[in-house]
Amino acid sequence: MSFASLILALVTLQRLGELVLSRRNTERLLAQGAIEVGAGHYPFIVLLHAGWLTALWIWGRNQDVNLAALAAFVALQGLRLWILAALGPRWTTRIIVLPGAPLIASGPYRYFPHPNYAVVVAEIALLSLALHLPVLALIFTVLNCAVLAVRIRAESRALSVSDWPRISTP
């Protein structure tokens, strides 16, 4: 197995693990009375990420690895973990709103409104560049930004509904 294949296997396992965690958290939140918002664009997010990973496996599995880009990608995993810790059981890959629940304003959310999306944009570019695939980095970064433009609008609307009282946590 090449070093690039090992990296791709680890990232693929990470993403699959996150889908399991997301499903579990989504089910718990829905059982507590939460609602999903903006579900119509979710299949495009899944398709985009599956397409990106598939493309990396097809064209990147035997590439040499750019260690600087890989190091930056690995550093982003620390931010990803910080985001997961800050959101805890409210982290999902969907937009799930629990009416009356406080907005998360701790961890990276204290400094930036959508840190997870910034991390994902950087991850898509950096892992592609780590495998010397600049065209894939460009294509999937542009596609991801287009999907995120829709998603961030939907999420911002969902979190600003005035009849859902909430407070910020310290």
PDB file of C-alpha atoms in Angstrom:
ATOM      1  CA  MET A   1       0.000   0.000   0.000  1.00  0.00           C
ATOM      2  CA  SER A   2       1.371   3.418  -0.950  1.00  0.00           C
ATOM      3  CA  PHE A   3       1.635   6.275   1.548  1.00  0.00           C
ATOM      4  CA  ALA A   4      -1.048   8.141  -0.426  1.00  0.00           C
ATOM      5  CA  SER A   5      -3.386   5.125  -0.199  1.00  0.00           C
ATOM      6  CA  LEU A   6      -2.814   4.929   3.548  1.00  0.00           C
ATOM      7  CA  ILE A   7      -3.716   8.601   3.917  1.00  0.00           C
ATOM      8  CA  LEU A   8      -6.829   8.142   1.783  1.00  0.00           C
ATOM      9  CA  ALA A   9      -7.853   5.069   3.782  1.00  0.00           C
ATOM     10  CA  LEU A  10      -7.538   7.013   7.043  1.00  0.00           C
ATOM     11  CA  VAL A  11      -9.505   9.988   5.692  1.00  0.00           C
ATOM     12  CA  THR A  12     -12.182   7.687   4.282  1.00  0.00           C
ATOM     13  CA  LEU A  13     -12.514   5.918   7.646  1.00  0.00           C
ATOM     14  CA  GLN A  14     -12.670   9.279   9.412  1.00  0.00           C
ATOM     15  CA  ARG A  15     -15.482  10.461   7.146  1.00  0.00           C
ATOM     16  CA  LEU A  16     -17.410   7.203   7.560  1.00  0.00           C
ATOM     17  CA  GLY A  17     -17.031   7.483  11.339  1.00  0.00           C
ATOM     18  CA  GLU A  18     -18.333  11.039  11.189  1.00  0.00           C
ATOM     19  CA  LEU A  19     -21.378   9.858   9.234  1.00  0.00           C
ATOM     20  CA  VAL A  20     -22.113   7.307  11.962  1.00  0.00           C
ATOM     21  CA  LEU A  21     -21.736   9.975  14.659  1.00  0.00           C
ATOM     22  CA  SER A  22     -23.888  12.374  12.662  1.00  0.00           C
ATOM     23  CA  ARG A  23     -26.660   9.826  12.224  1.00  0.00           C
ATOM     24  CA  ARG A  24     -26.648   9.010  15.939  1.00  0.00           C
ATOM     25  CA  ASN A  25     -26.715  12.693  16.917  1.00  0.00           C
ATOM     26  CA  THR A  26     -29.431  13.448  14.351  1.00  0.00           C
ATOM     27  CA  GLU A  27     -31.651  10.651  15.671  1.00  0.00           C
ATOM     28  CA  ARG A  28     -31.216  11.872  19.261  1.00  0.00           C
ATOM     29  CA  LEU A  29     -31.932  15.472  18.347  1.00  0.00           C
ATOM     30  CA  LEU A  30     -35.036  14.570  16.337  1.00  0.00           C
ATOM     31  CA  ALA A  31     -36.268  12.478  19.284  1.00  0.00           C
ATOM     32  CA  GLN A  32     -35.908  15.616  21.440  1.00  0.00           C
ATOM     33  CA  GLY A  33     -38.137  17.613  19.085  1.00  0.00           C
ATOM     34  CA  ALA A  34     -35.528  19.084  16.755  1.00  0.00           C
ATOM     35  CA  ILE A  35     -36.355  19.729  13.120  1.00  0.00           C
ATOM     36  CA  GLU A  36     -34.272  19.451   9.973  1.00  0.00           C
ATOM     37  CA  VAL A  37     -33.952  22.543   7.823  1.00  0.00           C
ATOM     38  CA  GLY A  38     -32.630  22.793   4.258  1.00  0.00           C
ATOM     39  CA  ALA A  39     -32.715  19.059   3.591  1.00  0.00           C
ATOM     40  CA  GLY A  40     -33.069  19.641  -0.153  1.00  0.00           C
ATOM     41  CA  HIS A  41     -29.418  20.536  -0.653  1.00  0.00           C
ATOM     42  CA  TYR A  42     -28.055  17.736   1.565  1.00  0.00           C
ATOM     43  CA  PRO A  43     -27.823  15.131  -1.250  1.00  0.00           C
ATOM     44  CA  PHE A  44     -25.590  17.561  -3.165  1.00  0.00           C
ATOM     45  CA  ILE A  45     -23.238  17.790  -0.171  1.00  0.00           C
ATOM     46  CA  VAL A  46     -23.069  14.000   0.066  1.00  0.00           C
ATOM     47  CA  LEU A  47     -22.484  13.700  -3.682  1.00  0.00           C
ATOM     48  CA  LEU A  48     -19.781  16.356  -3.603  1.00  0.00           C
ATOM     49  CA  HIS A  49     -17.851  14.709  -0.770  1.00  0.00           C
ATOM     50  CA  ALA A  50     -18.258  11.206  -2.187  1.00  0.00           C
ATOM     51  CA  GLY A  51     -17.127  12.486  -5.588  1.00  0.00           C
ATOM     52  CA  TRP A  52     -14.108  14.217  -4.065  1.00  0.00           C
ATOM     53  CA  LEU A  53     -12.996  11.111  -2.175  1.00  0.00           C
ATOM     54  CA  THR A  54     -13.612   8.918  -5.221  1.00  0.00           C
ATOM     55  CA  ALA A  55     -11.569  11.258  -7.412  1.00  0.00           C
ATOM     56  CA  LEU A  56      -8.749  11.235  -4.858  1.00  0.00           C
ATOM     57  CA  TRP A  57      -8.780   7.429  -4.819  1.00  0.00           C
ATOM     58  CA  ILE A  58      -8.773   7.246  -8.628  1.00  0.00           C
ATOM     59  CA  TRP A  59      -6.058   9.796  -9.346  1.00  0.00           C
ATOM     60  CA  GLY A  60      -4.215  10.183  -6.061  1.00  0.00           C
ATOM     61  CA  ARG A  61      -3.756   6.752  -4.513  1.00  0.00           C
ATOM     62  CA  ASN A  62      -0.295   6.236  -6.016  1.00  0.00           C
ATOM     63  CA  GLN A  63       0.909   9.841  -6.027  1.00  0.00           C
ATOM     64  CA  ASP A  64       3.880  11.140  -4.123  1.00  0.00           C
ATOM     65  CA  VAL A  65       2.801  13.144  -1.103  1.00  0.00           C
ATOM     66  CA  ASN A  66       3.527  16.832  -0.606  1.00  0.00           C
ATOM     67  CA  LEU A  67       4.461  16.781   3.080  1.00  0.00           C
ATOM     68  CA  ALA A  68       3.866  20.506   3.649  1.00  0.00           C
ATOM     69  CA  ALA A  69       0.278  20.299   2.358  1.00  0.00           C
ATOM     70  CA  LEU A  70      -0.238  17.084   4.327  1.00  0.00           C
ATOM     71  CA  ALA A  71       1.051  18.742   7.516  1.00  0.00           C
ATOM     72  CA  ALA A  72      -1.416  21.606   7.032  1.00  0.00           C
ATOM     73  CA  PHE A  73      -4.214  19.072   6.457  1.00  0.00           C
ATOM     74  CA  VAL A  74      -3.251  17.200   9.639  1.00  0.00           C
ATOM     75  CA  ALA A  75      -3.185  20.482  11.584  1.00  0.00           C
ATOM     76  CA  LEU A  76      -6.753  21.115  10.443  1.00  0.00           C
ATOM     77  CA  GLN A  77      -7.787  17.874  12.143  1.00  0.00           C
ATOM     78  CA  GLY A  78      -7.097  19.577  15.470  1.00  0.00           C
ATOM     79  CA  LEU A  79      -9.561  22.300  14.505  1.00  0.00           C
ATOM     80  CA  ARG A  80     -12.050  19.640  13.383  1.00  0.00           C
ATOM     81  CA  LEU A  81     -11.803  17.960  16.805  1.00  0.00           C
ATOM     82  CA  TRP A  82     -12.256  21.314  18.552  1.00  0.00           C
ATOM     83  CA  ILE A  83     -15.422  21.900  16.511  1.00  0.00           C
ATOM     84  CA  LEU A  84     -16.751  18.415  17.322  1.00  0.00           C
ATOM     85  CA  ALA A  85     -16.028  18.963  21.020  1.00  0.00           C
ATOM     86  CA  ALA A  86     -17.719  22.381  21.028  1.00  0.00           C
ATOM     87  CA  LEU A  87     -20.888  21.071  19.377  1.00  0.00           C
ATOM     88  CA  GLY A  88     -20.883  17.747  21.216  1.00  0.00           C
ATOM     89  CA  PRO A  89     -24.167  15.880  20.699  1.00  0.00           C
ATOM     90  CA  ARG A  90     -25.443  18.698  18.471  1.00  0.00           C
ATOM     91  CA  TRP A  91     -22.865  18.070  15.732  1.00  0.00           C
ATOM     92  CA  THR A  92     -24.402  16.627  12.571  1.00  0.00           C
ATOM     93  CA  THR A  93     -23.799  16.780   8.846  1.00  0.00           C
ATOM     94  CA  ARG A  94     -27.335  18.134   8.458  1.00  0.00           C
ATOM     95  CA  ILE A  95     -28.940  21.363   9.622  1.00  0.00           C
ATOM     96  CA  ILE A  96     -30.813  20.254  12.726  1.00  0.00           C
ATOM     97  CA  VAL A  97     -32.372  22.932  14.925  1.00  0.00           C
ATOM     98  CA  LEU A  98     -33.545  22.219  18.445  1.00  0.00           C
ATOM     99  CA  PRO A  99     -36.075  24.983  19.270  1.00  0.00           C
ATOM    100  CA  GLY A 100     -35.262  26.720  22.518  1.00  0.00           C
ATOM    101  CA  ALA A 101     -31.743  25.309  22.741  1.00  0.00           C
ATOM    102  CA  PRO A 102     -28.957  27.828  23.201  1.00  0.00           C
ATOM    103  CA  LEU A 103     -26.715  28.615  20.268  1.00  0.00           C
ATOM    104  CA  ILE A 104     -23.209  27.280  20.658  1.00  0.00           C
ATOM    105  CA  ALA A 105     -20.936  30.251  21.195  1.00  0.00           C
ATOM    106  CA  SER A 106     -17.957  28.516  22.754  1.00  0.00           C
ATOM    107  CA  GLY A 107     -14.844  26.961  21.275  1.00  0.00           C
ATOM    108  CA  PRO A 108     -14.172  28.097  17.714  1.00  0.00           C
ATOM    109  CA  TYR A 109     -17.750  29.418  17.462  1.00  0.00           C
ATOM    110  CA  ARG A 110     -16.700  32.222  19.785  1.00  0.00           C
ATOM    111  CA  TYR A 111     -14.412  33.556  17.050  1.00  0.00           C
ATOM    112  CA  PHE A 112     -15.987  32.516  13.759  1.00  0.00           C
ATOM    113  CA  PRO A 113     -19.613  31.823  12.760  1.00  0.00           C
ATOM    114  CA  HIS A 114     -19.044  28.744  10.569  1.00  0.00           C
ATOM    115  CA  PRO A 115     -15.671  27.223  11.491  1.00  0.00           C
ATOM    116  CA  ASN A 116     -16.572  23.720  10.298  1.00  0.00           C
ATOM    117  CA  TYR A 117     -17.237  24.975   6.781  1.00  0.00           C
ATOM    118  CA  ALA A 118     -13.938  26.861   6.699  1.00  0.00           C
ATOM    119  CA  VAL A 119     -12.122  23.696   7.781  1.00  0.00           C
ATOM    120  CA  VAL A 120     -13.846  21.603   5.101  1.00  0.00           C
ATOM    121  CA  VAL A 121     -13.005  24.118   2.360  1.00  0.00           C
ATOM    122  CA  ALA A 122      -9.356  24.046   3.416  1.00  0.00           C
ATOM    123  CA  GLU A 123      -9.327  20.232   3.751  1.00  0.00           C
ATOM    124  CA  ILE A 124     -10.651  19.698   0.239  1.00  0.00           C
ATOM    125  CA  ALA A 125      -7.971  21.939  -1.212  1.00  0.00           C
ATOM    126  CA  LEU A 126      -5.093  20.755   0.971  1.00  0.00           C
ATOM    127  CA  LEU A 127      -5.589  17.007   0.650  1.00  0.00           C
ATOM    128  CA  SER A 128      -5.922  17.361  -3.116  1.00  0.00           C
ATOM    129  CA  LEU A 129      -2.744  19.451  -3.199  1.00  0.00           C
ATOM    130  CA  ALA A 130      -0.973  16.986  -0.896  1.00  0.00           C
ATOM    131  CA  LEU A 131      -1.550  14.389  -3.617  1.00  0.00           C
ATOM    132  CA  HIS A 132      -0.375  16.758  -6.385  1.00  0.00           C
ATOM    133  CA  LEU A 133      -3.873  17.164  -7.837  1.00  0.00           C
ATOM    134  CA  PRO A 134      -4.295  20.936  -8.239  1.00  0.00           C
ATOM    135  CA  VAL A 135      -7.095  20.618 -10.810  1.00  0.00           C
ATOM    136  CA  LEU A 136      -9.133  18.496  -8.375  1.00  0.00           C
ATOM    137  CA  ALA A 137      -8.374  21.017  -5.632  1.00  0.00           C
ATOM    138  CA  LEU A 138      -9.766  23.802  -7.796  1.00  0.00           C
ATOM    139  CA  ILE A 139     -12.819  21.926  -9.086  1.00  0.00           C
ATOM    140  CA  PHE A 140     -13.962  20.562  -5.723  1.00  0.00           C
ATOM    141  CA  THR A 141     -13.173  23.779  -3.835  1.00  0.00           C
ATOM    142  CA  VAL A 142     -15.328  25.774  -6.263  1.00  0.00           C
ATOM    143  CA  LEU A 143     -18.141  23.190  -6.139  1.00  0.00           C
ATOM    144  CA  ASN A 144     -17.959  23.049  -2.343  1.00  0.00           C
ATOM    145  CA  CYS A 145     -18.111  26.829  -2.065  1.00  0.00           C
ATOM    146  CA  ALA A 146     -21.197  26.864  -4.298  1.00  0.00           C
ATOM    147  CA  VAL A 147     -22.959  24.269  -2.124  1.00  0.00           C
ATOM    148  CA  LEU A 148     -21.861  26.058   1.043  1.00  0.00           C
ATOM    149  CA  ALA A 149     -23.331  29.342  -0.205  1.00  0.00           C
ATOM    150  CA  VAL A 150     -26.735  27.630  -0.244  1.00  0.00           C
ATOM    151  CA  ARG A 151     -26.150  25.794   3.031  1.00  0.00           C
ATOM    152  CA  ILE A 152     -24.897  28.778   5.024  1.00  0.00           C
ATOM    153  CA  ARG A 153     -27.911  30.854   3.933  1.00  0.00           C
ATOM    154  CA  ALA A 154     -30.261  28.034   4.989  1.00  0.00           C
ATOM    155  CA  GLU A 155     -28.475  27.549   8.304  1.00  0.00           C
ATOM    156  CA  SER A 156     -28.344  31.257   9.076  1.00  0.00           C
ATOM    157  CA  ARG A 157     -32.080  31.588   8.398  1.00  0.00           C
ATOM    158  CA  ALA A 158     -32.828  28.557  10.552  1.00  0.00           C
ATOM    159  CA  LEU A 159     -30.790  29.874  13.476  1.00  0.00           C
ATOM    160  CA  SER A 160     -32.307  33.347  13.308  1.00  0.00           C
ATOM    161  CA  VAL A 161     -35.999  32.396  13.477  1.00  0.00           C
ATOM    162  CA  SER A 162     -37.345  34.820  16.050  1.00  0.00           C
ATOM    163  CA  ASP A 163     -39.881  32.465  17.641  1.00  0.00           C
ATOM    164  CA  TRP A 164     -37.157  30.031  18.713  1.00  0.00           C
ATOM    165  CA  PRO A 165     -35.852  31.591  21.938  1.00  0.00           C
ATOM    166  CA  ARG A 166     -32.262  30.858  22.755  1.00  0.00           C
ATOM    167  CA  ILE A 167     -29.285  32.273  24.583  1.00  0.00           C
ATOM    168  CA  SER A 168     -25.591  32.199  23.859  1.00  0.00           C
ATOM    169  CA  THR A 169     -23.365  30.070  26.042  1.00  0.00           C
ATOM    170  CA  PRO A 170     -20.136  31.542  27.402  1.00  0.00           C
TER     171      PRO A 170
END
